[in-house]
PDB file of C-alpha atoms in Angstrom:
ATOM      1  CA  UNK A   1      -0.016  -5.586 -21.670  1.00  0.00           C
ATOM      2  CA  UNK A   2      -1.372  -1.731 -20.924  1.00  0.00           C
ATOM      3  CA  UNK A   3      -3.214  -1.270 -18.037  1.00  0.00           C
ATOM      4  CA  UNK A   4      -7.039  -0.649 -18.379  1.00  0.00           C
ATOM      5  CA  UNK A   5      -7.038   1.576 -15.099  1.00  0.00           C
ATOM      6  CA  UNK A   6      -7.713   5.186 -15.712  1.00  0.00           C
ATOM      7  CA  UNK A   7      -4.180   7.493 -15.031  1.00  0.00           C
ATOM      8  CA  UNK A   8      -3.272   8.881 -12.146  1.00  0.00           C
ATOM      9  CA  UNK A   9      -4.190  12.431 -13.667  1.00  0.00           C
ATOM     10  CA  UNK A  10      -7.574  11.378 -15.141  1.00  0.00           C
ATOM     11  CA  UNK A  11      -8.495   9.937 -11.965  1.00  0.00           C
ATOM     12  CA  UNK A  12      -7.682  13.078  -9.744  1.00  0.00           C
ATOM     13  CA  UNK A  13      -9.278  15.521 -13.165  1.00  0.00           C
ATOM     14  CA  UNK A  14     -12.350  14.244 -12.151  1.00  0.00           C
ATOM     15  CA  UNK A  15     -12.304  14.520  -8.840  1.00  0.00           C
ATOM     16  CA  UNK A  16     -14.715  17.273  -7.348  1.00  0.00           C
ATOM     17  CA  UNK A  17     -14.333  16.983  -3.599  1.00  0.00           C
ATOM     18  CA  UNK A  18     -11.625  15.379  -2.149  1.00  0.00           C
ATOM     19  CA  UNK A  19      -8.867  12.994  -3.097  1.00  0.00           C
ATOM     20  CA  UNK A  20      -7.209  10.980  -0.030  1.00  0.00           C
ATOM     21  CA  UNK A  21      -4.445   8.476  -0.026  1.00  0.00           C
ATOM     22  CA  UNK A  22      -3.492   5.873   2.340  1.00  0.00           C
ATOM     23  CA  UNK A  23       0.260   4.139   2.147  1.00  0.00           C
ATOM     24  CA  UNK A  24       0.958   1.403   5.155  1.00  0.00           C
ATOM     25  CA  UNK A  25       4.326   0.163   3.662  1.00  0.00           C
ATOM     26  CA  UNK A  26       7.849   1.165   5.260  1.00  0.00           C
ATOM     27  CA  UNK A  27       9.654   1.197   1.911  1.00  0.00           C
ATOM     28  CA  UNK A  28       8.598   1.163  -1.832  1.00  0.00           C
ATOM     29  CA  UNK A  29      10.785   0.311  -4.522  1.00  0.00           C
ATOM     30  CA  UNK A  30      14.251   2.700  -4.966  1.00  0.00           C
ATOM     31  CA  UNK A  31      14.242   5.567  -7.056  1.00  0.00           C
ATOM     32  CA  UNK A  32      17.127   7.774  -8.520  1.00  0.00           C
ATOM     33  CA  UNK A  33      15.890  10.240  -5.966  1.00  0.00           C
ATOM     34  CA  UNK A  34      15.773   8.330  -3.146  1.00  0.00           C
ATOM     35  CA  UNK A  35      19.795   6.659  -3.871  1.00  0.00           C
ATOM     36  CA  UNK A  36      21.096  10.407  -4.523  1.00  0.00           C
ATOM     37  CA  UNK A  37      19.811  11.249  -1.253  1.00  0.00           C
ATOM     38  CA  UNK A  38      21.685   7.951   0.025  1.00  0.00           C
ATOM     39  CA  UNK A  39      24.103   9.059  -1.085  1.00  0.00           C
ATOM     40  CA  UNK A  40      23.936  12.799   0.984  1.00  0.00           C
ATOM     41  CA  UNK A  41      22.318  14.886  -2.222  1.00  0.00           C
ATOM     42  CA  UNK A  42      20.049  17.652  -1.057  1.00  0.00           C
ATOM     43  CA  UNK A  43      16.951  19.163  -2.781  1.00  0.00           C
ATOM     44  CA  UNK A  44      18.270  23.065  -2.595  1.00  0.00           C
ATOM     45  CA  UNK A  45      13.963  23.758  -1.351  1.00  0.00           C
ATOM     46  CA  UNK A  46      14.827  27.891  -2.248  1.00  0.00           C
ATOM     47  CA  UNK A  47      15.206  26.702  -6.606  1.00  0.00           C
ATOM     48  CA  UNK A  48      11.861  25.348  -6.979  1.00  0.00           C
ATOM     49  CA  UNK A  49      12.635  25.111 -10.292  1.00  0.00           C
ATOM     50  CA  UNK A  50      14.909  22.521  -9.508  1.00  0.00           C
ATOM     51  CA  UNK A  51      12.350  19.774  -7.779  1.00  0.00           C
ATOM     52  CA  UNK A  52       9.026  21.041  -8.901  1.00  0.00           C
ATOM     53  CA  UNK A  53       7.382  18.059 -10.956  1.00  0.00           C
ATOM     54  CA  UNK A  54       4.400  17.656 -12.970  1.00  0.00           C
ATOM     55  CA  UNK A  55       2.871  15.372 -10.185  1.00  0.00           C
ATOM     56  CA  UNK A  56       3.365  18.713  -7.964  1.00  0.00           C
ATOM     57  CA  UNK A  57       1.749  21.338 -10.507  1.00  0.00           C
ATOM     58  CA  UNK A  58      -1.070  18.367 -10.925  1.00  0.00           C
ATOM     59  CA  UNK A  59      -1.723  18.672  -7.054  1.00  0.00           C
ATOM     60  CA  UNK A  60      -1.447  22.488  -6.930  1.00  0.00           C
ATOM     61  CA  UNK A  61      -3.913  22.918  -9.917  1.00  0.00           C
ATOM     62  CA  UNK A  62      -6.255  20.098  -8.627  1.00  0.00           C
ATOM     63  CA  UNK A  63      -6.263  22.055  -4.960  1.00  0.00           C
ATOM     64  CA  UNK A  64      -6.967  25.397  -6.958  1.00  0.00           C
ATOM     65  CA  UNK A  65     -10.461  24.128  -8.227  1.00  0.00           C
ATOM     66  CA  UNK A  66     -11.517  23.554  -4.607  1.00  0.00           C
ATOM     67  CA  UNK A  67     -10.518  19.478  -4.047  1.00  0.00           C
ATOM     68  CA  UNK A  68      -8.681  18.816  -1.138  1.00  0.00           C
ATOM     69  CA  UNK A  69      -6.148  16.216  -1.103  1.00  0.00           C
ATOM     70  CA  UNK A  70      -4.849  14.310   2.265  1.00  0.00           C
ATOM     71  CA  UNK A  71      -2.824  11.408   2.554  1.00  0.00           C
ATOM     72  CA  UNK A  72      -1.953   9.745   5.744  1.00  0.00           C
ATOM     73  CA  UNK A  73       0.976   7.264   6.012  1.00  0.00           C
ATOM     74  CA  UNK A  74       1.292   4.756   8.867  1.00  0.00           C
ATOM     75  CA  UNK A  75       5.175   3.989  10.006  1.00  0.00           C
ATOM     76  CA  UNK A  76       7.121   1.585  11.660  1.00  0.00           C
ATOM     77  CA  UNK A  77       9.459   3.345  14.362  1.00  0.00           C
ATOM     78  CA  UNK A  78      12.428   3.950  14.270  1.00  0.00           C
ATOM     79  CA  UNK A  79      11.863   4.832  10.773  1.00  0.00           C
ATOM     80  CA  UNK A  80      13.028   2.993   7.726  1.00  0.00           C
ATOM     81  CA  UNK A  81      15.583   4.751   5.756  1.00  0.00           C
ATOM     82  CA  UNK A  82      13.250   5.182   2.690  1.00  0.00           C
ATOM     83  CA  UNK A  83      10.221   6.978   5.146  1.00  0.00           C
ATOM     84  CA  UNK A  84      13.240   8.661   6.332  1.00  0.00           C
ATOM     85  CA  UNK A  85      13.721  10.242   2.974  1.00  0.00           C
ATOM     86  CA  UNK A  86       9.647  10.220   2.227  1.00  0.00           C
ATOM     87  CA  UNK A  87       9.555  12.399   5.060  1.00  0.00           C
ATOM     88  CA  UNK A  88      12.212  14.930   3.753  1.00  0.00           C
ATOM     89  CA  UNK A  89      10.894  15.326  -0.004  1.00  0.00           C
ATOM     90  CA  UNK A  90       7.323  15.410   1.519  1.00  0.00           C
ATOM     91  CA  UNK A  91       7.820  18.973   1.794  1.00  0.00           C
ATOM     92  CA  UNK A  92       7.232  18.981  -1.842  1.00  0.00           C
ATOM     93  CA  UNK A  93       3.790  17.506  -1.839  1.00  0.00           C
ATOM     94  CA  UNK A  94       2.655  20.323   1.133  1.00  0.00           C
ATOM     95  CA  UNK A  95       4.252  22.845  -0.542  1.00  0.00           C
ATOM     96  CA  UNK A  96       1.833  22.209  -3.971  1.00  0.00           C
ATOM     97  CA  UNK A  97      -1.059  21.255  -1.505  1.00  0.00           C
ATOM     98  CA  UNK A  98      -1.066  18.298  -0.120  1.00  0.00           C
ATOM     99  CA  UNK A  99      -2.316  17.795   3.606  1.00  0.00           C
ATOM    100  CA  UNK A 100       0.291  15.140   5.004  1.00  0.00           C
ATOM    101  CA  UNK A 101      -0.359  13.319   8.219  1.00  0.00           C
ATOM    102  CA  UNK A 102       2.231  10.233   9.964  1.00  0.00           C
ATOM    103  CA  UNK A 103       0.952   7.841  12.284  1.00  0.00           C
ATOM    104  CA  UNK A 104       3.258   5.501  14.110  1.00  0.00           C
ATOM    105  CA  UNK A 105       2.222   1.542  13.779  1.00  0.00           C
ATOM    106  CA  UNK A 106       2.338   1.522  17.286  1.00  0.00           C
ATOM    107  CA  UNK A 107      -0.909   3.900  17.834  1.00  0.00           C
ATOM    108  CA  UNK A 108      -2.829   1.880  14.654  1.00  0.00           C
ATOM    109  CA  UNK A 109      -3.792  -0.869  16.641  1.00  0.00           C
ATOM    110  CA  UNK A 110      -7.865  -0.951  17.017  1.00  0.00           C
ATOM    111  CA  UNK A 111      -7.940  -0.056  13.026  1.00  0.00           C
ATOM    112  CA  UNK A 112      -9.662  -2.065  10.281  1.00  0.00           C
ATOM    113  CA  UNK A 113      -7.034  -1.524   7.558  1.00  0.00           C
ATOM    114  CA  UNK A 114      -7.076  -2.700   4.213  1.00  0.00           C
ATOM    115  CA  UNK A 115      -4.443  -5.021   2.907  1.00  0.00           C
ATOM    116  CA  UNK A 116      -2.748  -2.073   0.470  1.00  0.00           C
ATOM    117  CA  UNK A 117      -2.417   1.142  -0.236  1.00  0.00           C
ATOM    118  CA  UNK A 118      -5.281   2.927  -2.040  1.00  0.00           C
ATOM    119  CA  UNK A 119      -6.796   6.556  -3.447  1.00  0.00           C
ATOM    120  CA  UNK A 120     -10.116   6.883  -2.839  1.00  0.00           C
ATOM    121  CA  UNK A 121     -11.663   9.638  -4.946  1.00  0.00           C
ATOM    122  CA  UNK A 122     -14.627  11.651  -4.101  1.00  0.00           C
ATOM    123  CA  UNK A 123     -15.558   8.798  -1.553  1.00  0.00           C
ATOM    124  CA  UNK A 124     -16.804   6.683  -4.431  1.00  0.00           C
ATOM    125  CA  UNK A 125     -14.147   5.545  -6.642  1.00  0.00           C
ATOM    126  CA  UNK A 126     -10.861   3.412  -4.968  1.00  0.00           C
ATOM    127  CA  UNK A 127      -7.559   3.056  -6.918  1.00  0.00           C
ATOM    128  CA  UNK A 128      -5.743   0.219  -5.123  1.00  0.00           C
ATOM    129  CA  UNK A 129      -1.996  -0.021  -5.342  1.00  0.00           C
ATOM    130  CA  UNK A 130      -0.794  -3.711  -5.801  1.00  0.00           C
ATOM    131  CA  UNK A 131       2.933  -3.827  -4.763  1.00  0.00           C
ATOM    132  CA  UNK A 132       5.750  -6.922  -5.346  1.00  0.00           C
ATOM    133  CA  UNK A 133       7.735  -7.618  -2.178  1.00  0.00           C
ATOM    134  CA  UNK A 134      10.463  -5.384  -3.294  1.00  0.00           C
ATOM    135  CA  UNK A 135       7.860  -2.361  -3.580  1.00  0.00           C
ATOM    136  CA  UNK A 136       7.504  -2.351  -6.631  1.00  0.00           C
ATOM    137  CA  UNK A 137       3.924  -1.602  -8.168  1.00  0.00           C
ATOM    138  CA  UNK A 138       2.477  -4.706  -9.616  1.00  0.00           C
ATOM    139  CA  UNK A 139      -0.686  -3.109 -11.053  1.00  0.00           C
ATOM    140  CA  UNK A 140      -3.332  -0.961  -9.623  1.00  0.00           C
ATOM    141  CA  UNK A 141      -7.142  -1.823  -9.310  1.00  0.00           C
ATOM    142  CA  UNK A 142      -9.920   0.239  -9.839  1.00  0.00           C
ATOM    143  CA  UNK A 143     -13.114  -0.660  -8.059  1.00  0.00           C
ATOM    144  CA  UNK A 144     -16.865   0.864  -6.858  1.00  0.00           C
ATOM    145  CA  UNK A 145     -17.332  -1.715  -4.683  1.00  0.00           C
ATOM    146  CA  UNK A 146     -19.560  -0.318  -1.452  1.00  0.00           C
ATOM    147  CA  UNK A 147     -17.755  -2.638   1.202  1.00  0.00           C
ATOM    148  CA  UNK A 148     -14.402  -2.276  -0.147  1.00  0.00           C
ATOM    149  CA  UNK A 149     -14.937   1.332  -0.428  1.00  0.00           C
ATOM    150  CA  UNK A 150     -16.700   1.826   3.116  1.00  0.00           C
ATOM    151  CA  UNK A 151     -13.456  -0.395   4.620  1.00  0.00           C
ATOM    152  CA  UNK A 152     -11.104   1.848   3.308  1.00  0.00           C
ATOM    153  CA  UNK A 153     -12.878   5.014   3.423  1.00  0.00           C
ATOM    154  CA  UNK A 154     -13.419   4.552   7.142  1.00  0.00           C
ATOM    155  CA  UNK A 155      -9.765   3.188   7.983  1.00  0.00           C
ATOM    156  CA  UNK A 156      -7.995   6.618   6.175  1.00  0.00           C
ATOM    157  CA  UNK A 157     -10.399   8.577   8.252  1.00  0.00           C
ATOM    158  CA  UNK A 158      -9.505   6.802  11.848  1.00  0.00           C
ATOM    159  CA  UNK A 159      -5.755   6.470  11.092  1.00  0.00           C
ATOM    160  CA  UNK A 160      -5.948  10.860   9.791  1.00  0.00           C
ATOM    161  CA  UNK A 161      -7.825  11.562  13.672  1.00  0.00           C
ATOM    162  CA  UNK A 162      -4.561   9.444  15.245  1.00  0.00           C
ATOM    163  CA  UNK A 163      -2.368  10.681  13.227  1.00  0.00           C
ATOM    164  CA  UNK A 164       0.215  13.404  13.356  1.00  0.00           C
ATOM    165  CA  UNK A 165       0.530  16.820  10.879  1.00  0.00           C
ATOM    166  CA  UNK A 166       3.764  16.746   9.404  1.00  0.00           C
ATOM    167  CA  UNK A 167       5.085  19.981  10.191  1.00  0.00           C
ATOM    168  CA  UNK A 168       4.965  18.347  13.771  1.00  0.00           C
ATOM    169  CA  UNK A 169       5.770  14.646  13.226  1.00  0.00           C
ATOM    170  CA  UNK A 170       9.752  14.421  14.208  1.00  0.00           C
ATOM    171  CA  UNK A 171      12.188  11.741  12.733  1.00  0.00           C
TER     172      UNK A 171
END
């Protein structure tokens, strides 16, 4: 059955202002990427060439008209293998744009936070991430809803003030 939610890309096209993302879980479902770099495969950062990805020259295009685009990721330490390797390849999503912030689980406590991860766009409009147990997406949910929206809204914006720039968060 397709999906009735607006893309990724349509979503973030009509964004004016700012785009933010929230992601709570310590591992998502595997990717090629992720087992290559299991497996000791490097990104070689000097080809960009080599890594850069339409999701990248969407960010970089979508910063150059003037939104800006955070996303904040709360951790359980030590670190999972997977936000292990989210943390390497995150160098990608700075490099087209992106303003990337870690917060440990530990410093989280006193937060309101909403059940799963989310994009709210422009403050107004929430895409909400519905994963399986294995991390896999289930489906995503769009909604306008004030209270959901205030919720989340407010918990990306106390968990970005706690958390750490990732240039200076350390594995």
């Amino acid at each position: 059955m397709p999906s009735s939610v607006p893309g990724f890309g349509e979503l973030l096209g009509q964004c004016r202002t700012s785009a933010v993302h929230l992601e709570l879980r310590d591992s998502y479902a595997t990717t090629e990427r992720f087992d290559a770099w299991q497996r000791g495969e490097r990104v070689n950062w000097a080809d960009r060439q080599s890594w850069w990805h339409p999701y990248d020259q969407l960010i970089a295009d979508t910063v150059a008209r003037g939104v800006m685009i955070r996303r904040a990721r709360i951790v359980s330490e030590p670190v999972s293998a997977y936000i292990r390797w989210e943390h390497y390849v995150t160098h990608a999503n700075v490099t087209a744009g992106e303003q990337v912030r870690w917060l440990p689980r530990r410093l989280a406590g006193g937060i309101a936070l909403p059940a799963n991860d989310f994009w709210a766009f422009d403050g107004s409009l929430l895409r909400v991430h519905h994963f399986s147990g294995d991390g896999a997406v289930v489906e995503d949910e769009i909604t306008e809803d004030p209270a959901t929206l205030g919720l989340c809204v407010a918990a990306f914006e106390s968990v970005w003030e706690r958390a750490v720039p990732h240039e200076a968060y350390k594995i």
